[in-house]
CSV table of C-alpha atoms in Angstrom, one decimal:
chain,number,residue,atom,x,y,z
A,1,UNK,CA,205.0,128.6,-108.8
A,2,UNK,CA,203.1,131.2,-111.0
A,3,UNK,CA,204.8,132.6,-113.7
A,4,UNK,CA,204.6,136.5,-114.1
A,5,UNK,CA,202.7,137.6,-116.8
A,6,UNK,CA,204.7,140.2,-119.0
A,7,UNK,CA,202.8,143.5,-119.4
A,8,UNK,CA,200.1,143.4,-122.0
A,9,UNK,CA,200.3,146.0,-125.4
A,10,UNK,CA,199.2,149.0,-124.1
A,11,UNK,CA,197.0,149.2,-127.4
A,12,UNK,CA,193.6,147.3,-128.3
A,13,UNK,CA,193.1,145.7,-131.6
A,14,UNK,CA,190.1,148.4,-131.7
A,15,UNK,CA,192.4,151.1,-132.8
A,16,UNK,CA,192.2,151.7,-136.1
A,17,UNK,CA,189.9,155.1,-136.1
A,18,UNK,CA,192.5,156.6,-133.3
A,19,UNK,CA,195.4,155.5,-136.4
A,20,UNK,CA,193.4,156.9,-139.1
A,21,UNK,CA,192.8,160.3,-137.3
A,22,UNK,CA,196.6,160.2,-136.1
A,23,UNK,CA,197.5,159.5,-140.0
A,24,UNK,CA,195.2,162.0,-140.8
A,25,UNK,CA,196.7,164.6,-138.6
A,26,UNK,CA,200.0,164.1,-139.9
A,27,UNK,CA,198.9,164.9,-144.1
A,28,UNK,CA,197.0,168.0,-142.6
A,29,UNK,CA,200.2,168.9,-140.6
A,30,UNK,CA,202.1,168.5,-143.6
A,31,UNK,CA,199.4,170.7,-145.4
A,32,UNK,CA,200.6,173.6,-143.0
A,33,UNK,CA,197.9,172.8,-140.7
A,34,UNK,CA,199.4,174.2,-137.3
A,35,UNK,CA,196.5,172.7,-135.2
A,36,UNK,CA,197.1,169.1,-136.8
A,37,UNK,CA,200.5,169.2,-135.7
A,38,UNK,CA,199.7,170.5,-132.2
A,39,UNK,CA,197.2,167.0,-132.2
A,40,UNK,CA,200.1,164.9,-134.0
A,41,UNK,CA,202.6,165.5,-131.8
A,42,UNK,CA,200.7,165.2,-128.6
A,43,UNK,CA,199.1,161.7,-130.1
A,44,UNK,CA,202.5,160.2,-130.3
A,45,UNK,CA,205.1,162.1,-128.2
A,46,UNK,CA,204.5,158.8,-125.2
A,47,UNK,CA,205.2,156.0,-127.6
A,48,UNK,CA,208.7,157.9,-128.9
A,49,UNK,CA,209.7,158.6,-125.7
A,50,UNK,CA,209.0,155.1,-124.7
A,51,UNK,CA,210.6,153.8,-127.8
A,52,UNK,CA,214.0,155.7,-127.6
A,53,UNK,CA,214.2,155.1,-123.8
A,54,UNK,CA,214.0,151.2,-124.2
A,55,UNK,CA,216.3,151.3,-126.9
A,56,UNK,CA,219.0,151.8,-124.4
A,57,UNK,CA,218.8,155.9,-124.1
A,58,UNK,CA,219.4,157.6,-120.8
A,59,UNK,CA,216.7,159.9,-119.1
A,60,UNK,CA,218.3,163.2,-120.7
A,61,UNK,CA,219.1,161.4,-124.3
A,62,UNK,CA,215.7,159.8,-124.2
A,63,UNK,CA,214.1,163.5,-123.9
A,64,UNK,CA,216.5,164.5,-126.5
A,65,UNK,CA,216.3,162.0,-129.3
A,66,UNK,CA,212.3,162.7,-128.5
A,67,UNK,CA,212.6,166.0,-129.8
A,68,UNK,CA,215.6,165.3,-132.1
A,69,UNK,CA,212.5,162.5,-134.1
A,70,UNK,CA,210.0,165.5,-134.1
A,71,UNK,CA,212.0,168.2,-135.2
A,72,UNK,CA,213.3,165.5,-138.2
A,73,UNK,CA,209.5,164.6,-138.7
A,74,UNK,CA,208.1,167.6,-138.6
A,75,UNK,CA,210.8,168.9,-141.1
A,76,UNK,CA,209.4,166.2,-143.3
A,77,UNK,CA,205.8,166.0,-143.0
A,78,UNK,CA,205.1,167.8,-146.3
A,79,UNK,CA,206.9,164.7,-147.7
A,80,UNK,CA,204.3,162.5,-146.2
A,81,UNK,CA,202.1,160.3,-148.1
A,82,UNK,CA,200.7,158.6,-146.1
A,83,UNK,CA,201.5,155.3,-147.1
A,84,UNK,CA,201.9,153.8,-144.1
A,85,UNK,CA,200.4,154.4,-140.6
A,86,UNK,CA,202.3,157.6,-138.9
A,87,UNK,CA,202.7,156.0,-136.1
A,88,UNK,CA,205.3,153.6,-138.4
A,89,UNK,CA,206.6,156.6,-140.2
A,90,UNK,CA,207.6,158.3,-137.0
A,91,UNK,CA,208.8,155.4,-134.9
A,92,UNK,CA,211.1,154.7,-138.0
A,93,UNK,CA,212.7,158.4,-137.8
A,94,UNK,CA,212.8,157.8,-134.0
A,95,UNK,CA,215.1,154.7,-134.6
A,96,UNK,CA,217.3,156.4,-137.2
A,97,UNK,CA,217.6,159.7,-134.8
A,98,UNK,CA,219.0,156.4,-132.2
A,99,UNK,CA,221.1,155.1,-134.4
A,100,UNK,CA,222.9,158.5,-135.5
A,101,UNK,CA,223.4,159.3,-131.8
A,102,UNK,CA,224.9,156.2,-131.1
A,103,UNK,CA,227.7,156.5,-133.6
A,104,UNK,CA,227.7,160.2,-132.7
A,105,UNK,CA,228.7,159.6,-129.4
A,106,UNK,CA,231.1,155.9,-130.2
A,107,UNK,CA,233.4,158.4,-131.9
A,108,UNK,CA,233.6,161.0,-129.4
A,109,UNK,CA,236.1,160.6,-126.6
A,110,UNK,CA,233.8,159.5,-123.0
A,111,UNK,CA,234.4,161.9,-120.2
A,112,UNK,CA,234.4,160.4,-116.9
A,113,UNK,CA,231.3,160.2,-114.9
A,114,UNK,CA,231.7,162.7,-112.1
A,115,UNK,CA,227.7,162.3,-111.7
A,116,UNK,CA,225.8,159.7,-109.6
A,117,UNK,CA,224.0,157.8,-112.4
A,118,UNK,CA,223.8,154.4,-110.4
A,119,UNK,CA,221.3,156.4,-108.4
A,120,UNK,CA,219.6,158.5,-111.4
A,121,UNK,CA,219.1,155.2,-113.4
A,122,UNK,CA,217.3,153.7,-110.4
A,123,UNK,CA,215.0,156.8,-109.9
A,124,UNK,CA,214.1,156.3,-113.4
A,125,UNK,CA,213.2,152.9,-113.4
A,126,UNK,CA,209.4,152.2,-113.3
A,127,UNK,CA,207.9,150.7,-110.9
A,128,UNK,CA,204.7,149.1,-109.4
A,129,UNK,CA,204.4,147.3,-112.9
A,130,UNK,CA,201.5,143.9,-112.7
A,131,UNK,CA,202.7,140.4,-112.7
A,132,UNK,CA,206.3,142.0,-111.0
A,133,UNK,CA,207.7,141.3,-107.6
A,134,UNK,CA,209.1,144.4,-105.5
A,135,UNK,CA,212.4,145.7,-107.2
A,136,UNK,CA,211.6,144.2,-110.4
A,137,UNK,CA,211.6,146.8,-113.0
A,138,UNK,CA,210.6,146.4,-116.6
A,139,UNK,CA,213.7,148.5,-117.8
A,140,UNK,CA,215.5,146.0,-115.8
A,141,UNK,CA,214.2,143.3,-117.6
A,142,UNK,CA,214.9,144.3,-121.2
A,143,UNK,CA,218.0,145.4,-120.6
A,144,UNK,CA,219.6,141.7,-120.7
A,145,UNK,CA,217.9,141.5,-123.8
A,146,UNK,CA,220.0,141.5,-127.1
A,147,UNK,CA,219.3,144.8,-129.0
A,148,UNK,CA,217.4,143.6,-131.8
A,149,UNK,CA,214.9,141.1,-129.6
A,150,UNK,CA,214.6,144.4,-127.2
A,151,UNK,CA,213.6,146.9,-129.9
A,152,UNK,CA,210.8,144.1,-131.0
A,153,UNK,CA,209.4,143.4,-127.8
A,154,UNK,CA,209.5,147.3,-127.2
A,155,UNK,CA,207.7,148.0,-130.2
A,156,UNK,CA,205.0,145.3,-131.0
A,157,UNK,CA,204.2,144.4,-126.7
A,158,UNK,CA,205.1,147.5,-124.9
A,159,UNK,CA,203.8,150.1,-128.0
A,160,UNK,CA,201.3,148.0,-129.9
A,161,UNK,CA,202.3,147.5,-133.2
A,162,UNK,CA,201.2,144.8,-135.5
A,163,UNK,CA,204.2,142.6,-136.5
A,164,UNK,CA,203.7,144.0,-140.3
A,165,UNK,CA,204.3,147.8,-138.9
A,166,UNK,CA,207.7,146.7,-136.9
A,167,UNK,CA,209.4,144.9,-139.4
A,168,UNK,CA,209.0,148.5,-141.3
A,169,UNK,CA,210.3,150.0,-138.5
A,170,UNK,CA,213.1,147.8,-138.1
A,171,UNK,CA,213.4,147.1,-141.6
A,172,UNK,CA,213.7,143.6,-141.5
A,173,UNK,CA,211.1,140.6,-142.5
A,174,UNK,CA,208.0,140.3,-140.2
A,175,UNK,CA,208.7,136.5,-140.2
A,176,UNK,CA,212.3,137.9,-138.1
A,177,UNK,CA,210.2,140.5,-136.1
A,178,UNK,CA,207.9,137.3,-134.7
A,179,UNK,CA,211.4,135.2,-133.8
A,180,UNK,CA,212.5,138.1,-131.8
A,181,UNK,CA,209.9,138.5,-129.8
A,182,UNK,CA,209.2,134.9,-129.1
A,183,UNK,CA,212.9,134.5,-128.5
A,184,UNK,CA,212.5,137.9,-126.0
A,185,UNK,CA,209.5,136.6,-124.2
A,186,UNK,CA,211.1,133.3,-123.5
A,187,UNK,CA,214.0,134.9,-122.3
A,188,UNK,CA,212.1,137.7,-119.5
A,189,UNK,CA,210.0,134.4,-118.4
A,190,UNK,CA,213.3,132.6,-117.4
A,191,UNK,CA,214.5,135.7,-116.2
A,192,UNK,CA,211.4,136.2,-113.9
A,193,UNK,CA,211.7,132.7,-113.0
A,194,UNK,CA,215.2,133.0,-111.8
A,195,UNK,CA,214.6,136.4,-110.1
A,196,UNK,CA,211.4,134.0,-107.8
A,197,UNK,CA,213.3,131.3,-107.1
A,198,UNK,CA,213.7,130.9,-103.1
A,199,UNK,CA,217.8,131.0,-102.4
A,200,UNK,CA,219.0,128.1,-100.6
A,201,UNK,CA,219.6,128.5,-97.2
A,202,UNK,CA,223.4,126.9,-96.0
A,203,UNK,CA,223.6,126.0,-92.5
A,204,UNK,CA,226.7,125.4,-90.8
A,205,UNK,CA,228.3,122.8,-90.1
């Protein structure tokens, strides 16, 4: 049997001008530069909508806590030094704006679900993704992943970071980053590997 191959990082190694200019657009934002924020925001709005979706938000939070990380950026750009990569910067106030809404919502009483969201999840789901069978989505996937092992596959296979941008994300040591993702790969390969393997057929007797 042939083991699916996960989906490679949507980024190249070659990408260092398109972080410079991103970087660059975010000082000139914080400058007052209205075009520079027009480019910044367009530059990065896919990876924080990605980001916040895989982190367990549904298709309305995941638009929300989009704009909820921009409007907190943006409010903060003249703040920004530009010590790191954007791209880092950003995807760390992406995470926070996740983690506020999450213990927003844990202390709020849960109404009950009056709307089909069995169906809207599935609708959301992508699709047609290489190395999957049919009905094997990657949102599917990560979802049995633990939270932590999720958010590092999320962020250095799925958005491109290197391992040294998503421990600063996740503020944890790069060296913990790596053992996630190893840990998360291993775990969607048996998971793929379970989803191929033929079910026995019974006959009676």
């Amino acid at each position: 049997m042939i083991t699916p191959a996960l989906p490679p990082s949507r980024r190249q190694p070659d990408t260092d001008a398109e972080e410079a200019s991103i970087t660059a657009w975010a000082l000139a934002a914080g400058a007052g530069d209205p075009d520079a924020v027009e480019h910044f925001v367009r530059a990065l709005h896919r990876d924080v909508h990605h980001y916040v979706t895989f982190l367990g938000a549904d298709p309305q939070s995941a638009d929300d806590l989009t704009q909820d990380t921009f409007l907190r950026a943006l409010g903060s750009l003249h703040r920004f030094e530009g010590r790191s990569s954007a791209r880092t910067w950003l995807l760390s106030i992406a995470r926070r704006a996740v983690v506020d809404d999450i213990r927003y919502n844990s202390s709020r009483p849960r109404p009950a679900a009056t709307d089909d969201w069995e169906s809207a999840a599935e609708r959301t789901q992508p699709r047609g993704l290489p190395g999957f069978e049919d009905g094997i989505a990657l949102a599917d996937l990560l979802a049995t992943l633990p939270d932590e092992r999720r958010e590092a596959f999320v962020l250095t296979q799925l958005l491109g970071l290197p391992y040294a941008e998503a421990a600063d994300v996740s503020a944890c040591p790069i060296g913990t980053v790596r053992s996630r993702v190893a840990r998360a790969r291993t775990s969607l390969i048996e998971w793929l590997n379970d989803a191929e393997r033929p079910v026995p057929v019974t006959t009676a007797a």
